[in-house]
XYZ file of C-alpha atoms in Angstrom:
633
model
C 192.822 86.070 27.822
C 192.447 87.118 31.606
C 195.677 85.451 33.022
C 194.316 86.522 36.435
C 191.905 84.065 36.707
C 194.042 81.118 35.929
C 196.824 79.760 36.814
C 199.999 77.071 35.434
C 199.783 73.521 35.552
C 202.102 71.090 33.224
C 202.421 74.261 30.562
C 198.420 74.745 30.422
C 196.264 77.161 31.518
C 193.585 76.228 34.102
C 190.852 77.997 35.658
C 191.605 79.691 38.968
C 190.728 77.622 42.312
C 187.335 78.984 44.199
C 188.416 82.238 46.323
C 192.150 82.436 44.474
C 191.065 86.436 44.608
C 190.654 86.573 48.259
C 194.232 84.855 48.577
C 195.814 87.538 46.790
C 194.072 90.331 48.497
C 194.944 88.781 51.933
C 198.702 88.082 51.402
C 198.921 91.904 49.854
C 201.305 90.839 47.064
C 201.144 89.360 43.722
C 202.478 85.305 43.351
C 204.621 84.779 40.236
C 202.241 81.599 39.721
C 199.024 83.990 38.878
C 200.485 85.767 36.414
C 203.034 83.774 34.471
C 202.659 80.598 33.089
C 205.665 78.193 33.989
C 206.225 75.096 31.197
C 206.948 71.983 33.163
C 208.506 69.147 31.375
C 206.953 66.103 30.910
C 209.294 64.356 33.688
C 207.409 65.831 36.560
C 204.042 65.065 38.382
C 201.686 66.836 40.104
C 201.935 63.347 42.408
C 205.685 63.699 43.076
C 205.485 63.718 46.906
C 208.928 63.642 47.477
C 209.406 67.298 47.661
C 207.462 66.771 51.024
C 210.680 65.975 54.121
C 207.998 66.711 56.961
C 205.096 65.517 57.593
C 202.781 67.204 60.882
C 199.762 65.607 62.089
C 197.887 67.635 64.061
C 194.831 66.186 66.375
C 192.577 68.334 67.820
C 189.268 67.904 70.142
C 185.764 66.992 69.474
C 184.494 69.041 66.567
C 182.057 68.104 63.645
C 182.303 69.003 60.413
C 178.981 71.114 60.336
C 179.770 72.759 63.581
C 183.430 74.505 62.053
C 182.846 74.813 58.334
C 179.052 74.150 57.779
C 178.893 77.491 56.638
C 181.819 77.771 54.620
C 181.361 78.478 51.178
C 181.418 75.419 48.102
C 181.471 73.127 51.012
C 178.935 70.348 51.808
C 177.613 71.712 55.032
C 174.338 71.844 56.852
C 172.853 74.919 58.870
C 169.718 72.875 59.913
C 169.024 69.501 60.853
C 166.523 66.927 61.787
C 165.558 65.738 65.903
C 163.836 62.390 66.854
C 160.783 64.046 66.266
C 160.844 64.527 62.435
C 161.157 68.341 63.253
C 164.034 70.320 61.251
C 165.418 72.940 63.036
C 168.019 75.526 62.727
C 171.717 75.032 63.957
C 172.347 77.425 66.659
C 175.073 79.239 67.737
C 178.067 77.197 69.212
C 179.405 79.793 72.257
C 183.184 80.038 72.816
C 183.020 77.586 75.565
C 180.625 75.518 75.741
C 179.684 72.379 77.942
C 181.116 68.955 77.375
C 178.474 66.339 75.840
C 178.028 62.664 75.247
C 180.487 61.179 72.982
C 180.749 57.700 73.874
C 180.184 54.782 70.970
C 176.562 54.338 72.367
C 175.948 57.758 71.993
C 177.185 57.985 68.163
C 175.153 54.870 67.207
C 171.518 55.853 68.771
C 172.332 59.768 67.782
C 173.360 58.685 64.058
C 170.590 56.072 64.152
C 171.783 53.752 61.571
C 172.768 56.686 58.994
C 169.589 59.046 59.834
C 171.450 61.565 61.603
C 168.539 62.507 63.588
C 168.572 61.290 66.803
C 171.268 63.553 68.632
C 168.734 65.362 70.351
C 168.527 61.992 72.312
C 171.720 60.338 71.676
C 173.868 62.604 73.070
C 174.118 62.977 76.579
C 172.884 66.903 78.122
C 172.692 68.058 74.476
C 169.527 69.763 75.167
C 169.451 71.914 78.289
C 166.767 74.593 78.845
C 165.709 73.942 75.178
C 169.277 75.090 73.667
C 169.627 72.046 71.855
C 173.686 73.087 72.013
C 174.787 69.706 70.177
C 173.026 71.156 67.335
C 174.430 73.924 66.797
C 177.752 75.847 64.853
C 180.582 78.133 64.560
C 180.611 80.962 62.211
C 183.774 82.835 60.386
C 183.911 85.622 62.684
C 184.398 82.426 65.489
C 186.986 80.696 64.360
C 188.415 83.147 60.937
C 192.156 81.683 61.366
C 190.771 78.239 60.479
C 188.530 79.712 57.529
C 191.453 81.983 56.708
C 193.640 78.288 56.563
C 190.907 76.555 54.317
C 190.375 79.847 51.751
C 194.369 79.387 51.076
C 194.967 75.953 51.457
C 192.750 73.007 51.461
C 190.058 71.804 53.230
C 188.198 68.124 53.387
C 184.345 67.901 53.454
C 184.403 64.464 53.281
C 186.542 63.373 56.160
C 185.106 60.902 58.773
C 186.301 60.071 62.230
C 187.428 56.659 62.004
C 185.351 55.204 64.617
C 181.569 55.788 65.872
C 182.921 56.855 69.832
C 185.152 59.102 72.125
C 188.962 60.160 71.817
C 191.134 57.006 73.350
C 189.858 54.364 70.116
C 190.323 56.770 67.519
C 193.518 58.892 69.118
C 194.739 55.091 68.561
C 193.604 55.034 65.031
C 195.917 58.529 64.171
C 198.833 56.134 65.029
C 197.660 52.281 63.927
C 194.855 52.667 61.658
C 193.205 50.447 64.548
C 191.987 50.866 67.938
C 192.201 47.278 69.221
C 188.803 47.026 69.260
C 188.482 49.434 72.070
C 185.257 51.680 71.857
C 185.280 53.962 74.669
C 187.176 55.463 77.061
C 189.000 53.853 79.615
C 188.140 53.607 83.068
C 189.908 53.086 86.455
C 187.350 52.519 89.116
C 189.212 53.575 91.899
C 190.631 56.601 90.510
C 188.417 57.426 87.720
C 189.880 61.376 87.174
C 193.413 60.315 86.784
C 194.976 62.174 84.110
C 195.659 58.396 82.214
C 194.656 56.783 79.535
C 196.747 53.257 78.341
C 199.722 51.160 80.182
C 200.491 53.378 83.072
C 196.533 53.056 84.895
C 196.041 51.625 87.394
C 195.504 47.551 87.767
C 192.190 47.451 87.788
C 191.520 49.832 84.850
C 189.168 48.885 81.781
C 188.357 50.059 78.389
C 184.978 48.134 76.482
C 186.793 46.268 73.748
C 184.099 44.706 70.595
C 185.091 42.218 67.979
C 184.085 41.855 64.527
C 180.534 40.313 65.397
C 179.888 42.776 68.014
C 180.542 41.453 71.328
C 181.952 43.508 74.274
C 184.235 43.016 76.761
C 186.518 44.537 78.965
C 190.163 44.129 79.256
C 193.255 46.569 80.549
C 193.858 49.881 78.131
C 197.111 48.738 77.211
C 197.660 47.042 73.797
C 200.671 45.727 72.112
C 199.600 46.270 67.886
C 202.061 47.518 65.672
C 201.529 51.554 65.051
C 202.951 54.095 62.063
C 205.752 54.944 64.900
C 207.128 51.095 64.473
C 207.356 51.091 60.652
C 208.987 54.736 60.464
C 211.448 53.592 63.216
C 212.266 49.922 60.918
C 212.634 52.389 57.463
C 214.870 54.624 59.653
C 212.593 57.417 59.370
C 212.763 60.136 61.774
C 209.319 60.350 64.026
C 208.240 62.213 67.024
C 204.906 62.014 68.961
C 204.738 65.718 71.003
C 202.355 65.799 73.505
C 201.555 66.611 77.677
C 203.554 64.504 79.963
C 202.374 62.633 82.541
C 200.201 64.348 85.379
C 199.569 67.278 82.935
C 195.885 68.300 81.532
C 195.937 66.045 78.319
C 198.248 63.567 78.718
C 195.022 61.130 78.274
C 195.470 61.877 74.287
C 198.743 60.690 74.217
C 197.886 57.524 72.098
C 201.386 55.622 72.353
C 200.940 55.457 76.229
C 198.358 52.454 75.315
C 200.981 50.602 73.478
C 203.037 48.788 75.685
C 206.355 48.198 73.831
C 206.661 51.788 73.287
C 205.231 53.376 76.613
C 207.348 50.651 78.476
C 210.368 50.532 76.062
C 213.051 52.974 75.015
C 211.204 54.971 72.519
C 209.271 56.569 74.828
C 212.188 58.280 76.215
C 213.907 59.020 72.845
C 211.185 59.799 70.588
C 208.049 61.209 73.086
C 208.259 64.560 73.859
C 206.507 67.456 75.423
C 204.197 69.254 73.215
C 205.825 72.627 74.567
C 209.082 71.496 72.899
C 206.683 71.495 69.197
C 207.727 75.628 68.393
C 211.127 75.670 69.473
C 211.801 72.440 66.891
C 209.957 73.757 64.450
C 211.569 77.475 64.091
C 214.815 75.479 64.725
C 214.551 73.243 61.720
C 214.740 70.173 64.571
C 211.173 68.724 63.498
C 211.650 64.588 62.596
C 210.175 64.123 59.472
C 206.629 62.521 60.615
C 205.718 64.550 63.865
C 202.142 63.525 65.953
C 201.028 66.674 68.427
C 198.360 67.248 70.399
C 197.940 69.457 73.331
C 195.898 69.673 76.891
C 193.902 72.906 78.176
C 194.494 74.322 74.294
C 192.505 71.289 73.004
C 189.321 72.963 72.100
C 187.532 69.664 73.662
C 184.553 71.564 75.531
C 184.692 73.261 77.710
C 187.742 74.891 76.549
C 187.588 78.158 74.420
C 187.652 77.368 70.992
C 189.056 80.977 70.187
C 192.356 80.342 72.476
C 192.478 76.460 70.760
C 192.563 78.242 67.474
C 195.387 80.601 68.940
C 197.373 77.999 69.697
C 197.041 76.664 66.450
C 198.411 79.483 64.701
C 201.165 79.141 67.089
C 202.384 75.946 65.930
C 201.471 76.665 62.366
C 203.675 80.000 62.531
C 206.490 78.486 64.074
C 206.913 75.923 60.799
C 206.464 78.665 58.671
C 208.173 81.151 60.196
C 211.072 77.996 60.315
C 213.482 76.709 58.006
C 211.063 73.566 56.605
C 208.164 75.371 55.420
C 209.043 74.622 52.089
C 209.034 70.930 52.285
C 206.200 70.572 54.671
C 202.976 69.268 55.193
C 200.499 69.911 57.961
C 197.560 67.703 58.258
C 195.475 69.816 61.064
C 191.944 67.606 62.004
C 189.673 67.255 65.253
C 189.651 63.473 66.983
C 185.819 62.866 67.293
C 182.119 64.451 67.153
C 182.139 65.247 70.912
C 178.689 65.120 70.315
C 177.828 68.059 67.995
C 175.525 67.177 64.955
C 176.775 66.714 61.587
C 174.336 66.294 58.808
C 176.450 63.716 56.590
C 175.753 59.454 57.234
C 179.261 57.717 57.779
C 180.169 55.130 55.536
C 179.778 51.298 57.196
C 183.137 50.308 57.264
C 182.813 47.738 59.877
C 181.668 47.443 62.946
C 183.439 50.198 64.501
C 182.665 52.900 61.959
C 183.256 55.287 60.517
C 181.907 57.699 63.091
C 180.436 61.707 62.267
C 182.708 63.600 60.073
C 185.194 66.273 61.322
C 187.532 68.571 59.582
C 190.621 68.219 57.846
C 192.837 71.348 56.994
C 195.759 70.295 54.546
C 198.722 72.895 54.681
C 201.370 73.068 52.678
C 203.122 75.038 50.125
C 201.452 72.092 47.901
C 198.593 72.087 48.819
C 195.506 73.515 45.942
C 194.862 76.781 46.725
C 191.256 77.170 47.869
C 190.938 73.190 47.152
C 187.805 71.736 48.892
C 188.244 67.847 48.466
C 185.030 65.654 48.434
C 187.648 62.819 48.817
C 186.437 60.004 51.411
C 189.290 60.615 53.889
C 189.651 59.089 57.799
C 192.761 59.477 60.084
C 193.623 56.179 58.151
C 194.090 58.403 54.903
C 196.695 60.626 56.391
C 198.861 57.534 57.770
C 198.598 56.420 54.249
C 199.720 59.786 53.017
C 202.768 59.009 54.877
C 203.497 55.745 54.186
C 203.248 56.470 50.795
C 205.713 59.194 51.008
C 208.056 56.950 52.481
C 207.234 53.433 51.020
C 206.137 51.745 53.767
C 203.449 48.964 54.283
C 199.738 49.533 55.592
C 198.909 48.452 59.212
C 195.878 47.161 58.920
C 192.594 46.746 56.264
C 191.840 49.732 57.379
C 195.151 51.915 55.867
C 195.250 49.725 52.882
C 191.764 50.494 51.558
C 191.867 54.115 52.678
C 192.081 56.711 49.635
C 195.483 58.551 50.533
C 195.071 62.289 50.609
C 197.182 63.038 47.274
C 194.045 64.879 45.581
C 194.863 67.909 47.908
C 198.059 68.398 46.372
C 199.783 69.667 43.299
C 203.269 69.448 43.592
C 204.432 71.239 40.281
C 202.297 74.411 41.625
C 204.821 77.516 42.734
C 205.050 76.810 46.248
C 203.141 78.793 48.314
C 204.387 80.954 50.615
C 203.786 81.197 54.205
C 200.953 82.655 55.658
C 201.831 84.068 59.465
C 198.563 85.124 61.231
C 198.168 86.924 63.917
C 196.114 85.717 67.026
C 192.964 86.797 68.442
C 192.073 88.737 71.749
C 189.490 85.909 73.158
C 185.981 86.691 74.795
C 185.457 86.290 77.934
C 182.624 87.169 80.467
C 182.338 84.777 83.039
C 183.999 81.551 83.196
C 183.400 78.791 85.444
C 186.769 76.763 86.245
C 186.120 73.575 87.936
C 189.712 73.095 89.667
C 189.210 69.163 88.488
C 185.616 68.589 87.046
C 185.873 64.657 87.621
C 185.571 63.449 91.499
C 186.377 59.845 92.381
C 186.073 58.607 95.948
C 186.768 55.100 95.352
C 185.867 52.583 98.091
C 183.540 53.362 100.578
C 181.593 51.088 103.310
C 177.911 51.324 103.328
C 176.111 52.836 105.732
C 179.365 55.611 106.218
C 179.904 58.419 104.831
C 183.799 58.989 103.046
C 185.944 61.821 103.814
C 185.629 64.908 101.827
C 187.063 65.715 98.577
C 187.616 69.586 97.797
C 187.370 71.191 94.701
C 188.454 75.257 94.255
C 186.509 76.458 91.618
C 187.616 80.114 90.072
C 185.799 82.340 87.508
C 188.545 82.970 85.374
C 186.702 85.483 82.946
C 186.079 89.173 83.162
C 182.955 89.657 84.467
C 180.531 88.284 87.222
C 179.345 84.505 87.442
C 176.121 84.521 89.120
C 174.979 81.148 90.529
C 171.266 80.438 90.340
C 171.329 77.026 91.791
C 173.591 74.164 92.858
C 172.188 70.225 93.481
C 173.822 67.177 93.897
C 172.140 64.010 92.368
C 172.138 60.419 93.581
C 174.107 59.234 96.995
C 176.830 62.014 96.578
C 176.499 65.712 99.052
C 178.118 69.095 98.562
C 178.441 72.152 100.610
C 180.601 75.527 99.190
C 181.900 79.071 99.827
C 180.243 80.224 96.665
C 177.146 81.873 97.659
C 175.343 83.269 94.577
C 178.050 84.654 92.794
C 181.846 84.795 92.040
C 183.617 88.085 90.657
C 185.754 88.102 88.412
C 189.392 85.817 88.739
C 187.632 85.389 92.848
C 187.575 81.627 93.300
C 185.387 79.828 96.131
C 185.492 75.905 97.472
C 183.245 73.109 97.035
C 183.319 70.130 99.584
C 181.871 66.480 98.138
C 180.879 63.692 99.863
C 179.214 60.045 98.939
C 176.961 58.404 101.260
C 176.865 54.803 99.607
C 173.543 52.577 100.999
C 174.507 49.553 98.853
C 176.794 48.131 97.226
C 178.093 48.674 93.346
C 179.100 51.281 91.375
C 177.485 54.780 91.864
C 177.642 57.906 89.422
C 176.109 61.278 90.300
C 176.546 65.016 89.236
C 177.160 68.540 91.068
C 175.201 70.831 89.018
C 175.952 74.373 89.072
C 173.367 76.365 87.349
C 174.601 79.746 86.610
C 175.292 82.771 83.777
C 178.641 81.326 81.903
C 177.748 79.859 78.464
C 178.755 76.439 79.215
C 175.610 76.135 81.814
C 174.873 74.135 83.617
C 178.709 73.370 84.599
C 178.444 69.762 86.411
C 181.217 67.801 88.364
C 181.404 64.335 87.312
C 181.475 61.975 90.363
C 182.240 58.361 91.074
C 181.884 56.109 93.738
C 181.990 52.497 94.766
C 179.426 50.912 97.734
C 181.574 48.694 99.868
C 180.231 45.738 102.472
C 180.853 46.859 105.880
C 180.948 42.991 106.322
C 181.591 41.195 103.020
C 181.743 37.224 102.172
C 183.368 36.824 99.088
C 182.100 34.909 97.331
C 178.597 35.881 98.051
C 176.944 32.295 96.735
C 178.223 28.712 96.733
C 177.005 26.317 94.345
C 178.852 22.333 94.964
C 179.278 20.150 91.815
C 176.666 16.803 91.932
C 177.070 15.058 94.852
C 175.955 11.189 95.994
C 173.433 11.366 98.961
C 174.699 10.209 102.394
C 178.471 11.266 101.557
C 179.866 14.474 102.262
C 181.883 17.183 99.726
C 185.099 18.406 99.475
C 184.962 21.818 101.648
C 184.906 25.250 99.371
C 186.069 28.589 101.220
C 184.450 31.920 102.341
C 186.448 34.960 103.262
C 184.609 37.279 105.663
C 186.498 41.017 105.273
C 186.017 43.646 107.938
C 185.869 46.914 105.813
C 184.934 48.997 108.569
C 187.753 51.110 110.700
C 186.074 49.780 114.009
C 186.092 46.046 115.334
C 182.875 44.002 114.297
C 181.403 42.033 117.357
C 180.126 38.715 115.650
C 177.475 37.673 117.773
C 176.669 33.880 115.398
C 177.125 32.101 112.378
C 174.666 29.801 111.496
C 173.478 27.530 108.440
C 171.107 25.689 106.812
C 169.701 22.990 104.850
C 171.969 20.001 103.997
C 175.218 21.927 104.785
C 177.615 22.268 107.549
C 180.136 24.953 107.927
C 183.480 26.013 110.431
C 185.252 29.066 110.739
C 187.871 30.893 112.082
C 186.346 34.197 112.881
C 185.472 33.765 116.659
C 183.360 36.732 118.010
C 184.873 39.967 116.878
C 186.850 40.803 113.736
C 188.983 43.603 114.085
C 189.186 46.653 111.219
C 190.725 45.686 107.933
C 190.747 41.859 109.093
C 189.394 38.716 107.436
C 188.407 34.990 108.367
C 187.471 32.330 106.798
C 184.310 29.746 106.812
C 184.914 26.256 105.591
C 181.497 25.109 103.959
C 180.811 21.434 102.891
C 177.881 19.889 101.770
C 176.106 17.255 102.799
C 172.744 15.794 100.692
C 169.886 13.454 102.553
C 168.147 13.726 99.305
C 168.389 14.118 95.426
C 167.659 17.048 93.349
C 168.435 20.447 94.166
C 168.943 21.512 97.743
C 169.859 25.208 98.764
C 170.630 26.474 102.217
C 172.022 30.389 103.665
C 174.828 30.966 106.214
C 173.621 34.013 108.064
C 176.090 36.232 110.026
C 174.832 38.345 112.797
C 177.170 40.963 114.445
C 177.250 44.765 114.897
C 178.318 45.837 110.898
C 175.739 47.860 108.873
C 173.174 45.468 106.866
C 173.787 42.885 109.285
C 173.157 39.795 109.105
C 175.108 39.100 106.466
C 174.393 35.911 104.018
C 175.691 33.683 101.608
C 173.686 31.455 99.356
C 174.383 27.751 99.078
C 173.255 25.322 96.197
C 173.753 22.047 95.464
C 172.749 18.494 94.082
C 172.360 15.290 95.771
C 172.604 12.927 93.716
């Protein structure tokens, strides 16, 4: 009998996991487990999760399935896949860095096109740029070999889903509550839209879309108040740690338990929130809690980051617990957060209305985990909190926990342990970089007709050789000027200069476009802006309840605002119809100021009777109005 291609389980012998050679070959010494077969009694089980004391999740950045491992051997994978028009075409290559794409829960829905999985081409947002069709496209081994090397020893899941068709913030919440709170997108603050925030510390007037189980959206404040994992660890008296970027730092926006409000504004986030730069030093100390959360900021791998430094830091962490004292009782769940807009060839399973979304990977490492083991196990972030909560006998959190299959097929925990596996990491590529110094630019409030103050970006190529810069336009009401010229050497850095020019009120998005050599082109700055009144009424219409003809109404209120930084020289104020109006605004309003118009209404007849108070003064887009309805009755 060859002994070497089997191995010990329960005093039988069982054929060898896929690529159990390789495994030998690569840690260059023979395990007592391949050669000798161990008798276990009949007490034990190959379920017996209690050898596990720590428990690591992992969360990475915006990865499909097909785009890491769609290649990798005995693994459902794609390396082609279908566009909106019928036509199959080959997965490209996936560069180092490459540009960020549409990942929002609008995106997800028209790209997976109710299970299809043929409609990124036009469901994700600058997917296809010059004909690169980058969101389809994929890593090979020789990209990312660490995270192969991790799969070919440990185990990997094909069949794990994000848990939630959208972007990071909902389903960074799901890693911790096996819920988002409906949310579906990422949060927004208006007036500050590149703050380095996502949850209970934005600003007032933030918003994140929020759906409920028949499908309606609204917005409310990013900051929720549902029980997480973190609460039921802290009730059993489990140790728990969430490591992650503080606040101000590059990532800080995945730090899920900033949206939950008794934590982020209690005393656990002082005792048990902690920098994600504190992760290695706990971990070779033997300090790790025994359920640890950690993500990270520029190391992320979210585009446009390099995935080959991501994957360095990885190791990092990884070495550090196995280089530690609690390798042997460990388990490291290591998986990506959402799509990010990359194609993946597999329909998620309807769950409910919020997903699941595309699958990404799931790397399961442990000393228990089945060598070479590729589950086909439905898995979400769900199935990982259940992991733990069944290692520690606590309750679900939701339907969502409950029904998920726990991850327990990925382990065998009579198996020799196996031992650590220190890798080394990489030298990156490079060429040139484009660093945008701040890609997202928000100007806030600005008055019509004006033109704001300018916001400066320094951008730097931080790669080894020359960016050369073919073109740069800025869209919609929004200006830049720069000290680029056509090119920036190597580590040289130059300055852009934006402006916004709003010419009517509302919202306004726009892009700087830099077309140029770096393999994320084009590289675009994100900008925001809001159109402000240079004169505004607020409200803009008045509409009076039924009222009998020949009487008169209680009065309702306008407030005239002066947004301007000059004095506005009112020249009248004047209405119409069957209404009458007084104010307190004289002829000039100075900068910043407001007044008010007292408006009542007056009907000589029945039905519907509408009228307009028209201001006239100096401010742009004079004269000014505000609509008046009513019904005589």
């Amino acid at each position: 009998m060859d002994t070497s291609a089997q191995y010990c389980v329960q005093g039988r012998l069982w054929p060898r996991p896929r690529q159990r050679t390789s495994y030998i070959k690569l840690l260059n010494h023979s395990l007592v487990f391949s050669l000798i077969c161990i008798c276990v009694g009949a007490h034990a089980s190959a379920q017996d999760i209690t050898q596990i004391k720590h428990m690591v999740f992992i969360i990475k950045e915006n990865r499909t399935f097909d785009n890491y491992f769609g290649t990798f051997p005995g693994a459902n994978g794609a390396t082609q896949g279908t566009i909106s028009t019928g036509q199959v075409i080959p997965l490209g290559h996936t560069p180092d860095r490459v540009r960020d794409m549409g990942h929002t829960y609008q995106n997800a829905a028209t790209s997976m096109n109710g299970g299809k999985m043929d409609k990124f081409d036009v469901g994700v947002a600058y997917c296809n740029e010059g004909g690169d069709y980058m969101c389809l496209s994929q890593l090979q081994q020789s990209d990312i070999p660490n995270y192969w090397t991790y799969a070919q020893i440990f185990a990997l899941a094909d069949n794990m889903f994000s848990s939630l068709e959208g972007p990071s913030y909902p389903n960074h919440l799901y890693t911790v509550a096996a819920q988002s709170g409906g949310a579906i997108n990422n949060p927004n603050d208006p007036t500050n839209p590149s703050a380095p925030s996502w949850g209970c510390d934005m600003s007032s007037g933030s918003t994140v879309q929020v759906m409920d189980g028949s499908g309606n959206i609204t917005s409310q404040f990013p900051c929720f108040d549902f029980r997480t994992l973190a609460d039921s660890l802290q009730d059993a008296g489990v140790s728990w740690g969430y490591y992650a970027p503080g606040k101000g730092q590059v990532g800080y926006i995945w730090s899920a338990l900033n949206a939950i409000n008794h934590i982020r504004n209690g005393p656990l986030w002082t005792t048990n929130v902690f920098p994600d730069t504190q992760f290695i030093q706990d971990a070779q100390s033997g300090n790790l809690p025994a359920v640890s959360w950690l993500v990270t900021g520029n190391n992320s791998e979210h585009p446009p980051s390099s995935t080959c430094q991501g994957e360095n830091w990885t190791v990092q962490q990884i070495n550090a617990i196995m280089s530690g004292p609690l390798w042997n009782s460990a388990a490291i769940f290591l998986t990506w957060d959402d799509f990010g807009g990359f194609y993946d060839h597999v329909p998620p399973p309807s769950l409910d209305v919020y997903g699941m979304g595309p699958r990404v990977p799931l790397l399961i490492i442990s000393p228990y985990a089945k060598p070479g083991y590729i589950s086909h196990t439905q898995y979400e972030f769900a199935s990982v909190l259940k992991t733990i909560e069944t290692r520690f006998g606590i309750a679900a959190l939701s339907s969502r926990d409950a029904q998920a299959n726990d991850t327990l097929d990925s382990f065998n925990f009579i198996q020799a342990a196996l031992p650590p596996l220190n890798l080394s990491q990489r030298t990156c590529p490079l060429g040139p970089i484009f660093a945008y110094g701040g890609q997202r630019v928000g100007f806030g409030n600005v008055v019509i007709g004006t033109t704001s103050s300018p916001i400066n970006r320094t951008a730097s190529n931080s790669g080894d050789t020359t960016l050369e810069i073919t073109s740069v336009v800025a869209s919609n009401n929004f200006a830049q000027t720069n000290t680029c010229g056509t090119s920036i050497a190597p580590k040289g850095k130059c300055t852009f200069s934006f402006t916004f020019s709003p010419t009517h009120t509302g919202p306004y998005t726009g892009t700087v476009t830099i077309t140029d050599n770096a393999t994320t082109n084009p590289n675009q700055y994100q900008l925001t802006g809001t159109g402000l009144a240079a004169l505004a009424t607020s409200p803009s219409r008045l509409t009076f309840a039924s009222q009998k003809v020949g009487t008169t109404s209680n009065p309702q209120t306008v407030t005239v605002t002066n947004n301007q930084t000059t004095t506005v020289t009112i020249s009248s104020i004047t209405v119409s119809g069957d209404f009458t109006q007084t104010n307190t605004c004289g002829t000039s309003l100075a900068a910043g100021a407001s007044c008010a118009m007292s408006v009542t209404f007056s009907p000589t007849k029945t039905g519907t009777r509408r009228g307009t108070i028209t201001i006239t003064d100096t401010a742009y887009g004079s004269p000014q109005t505000v609509s008046l309805t009513g019904t005589g009755s």
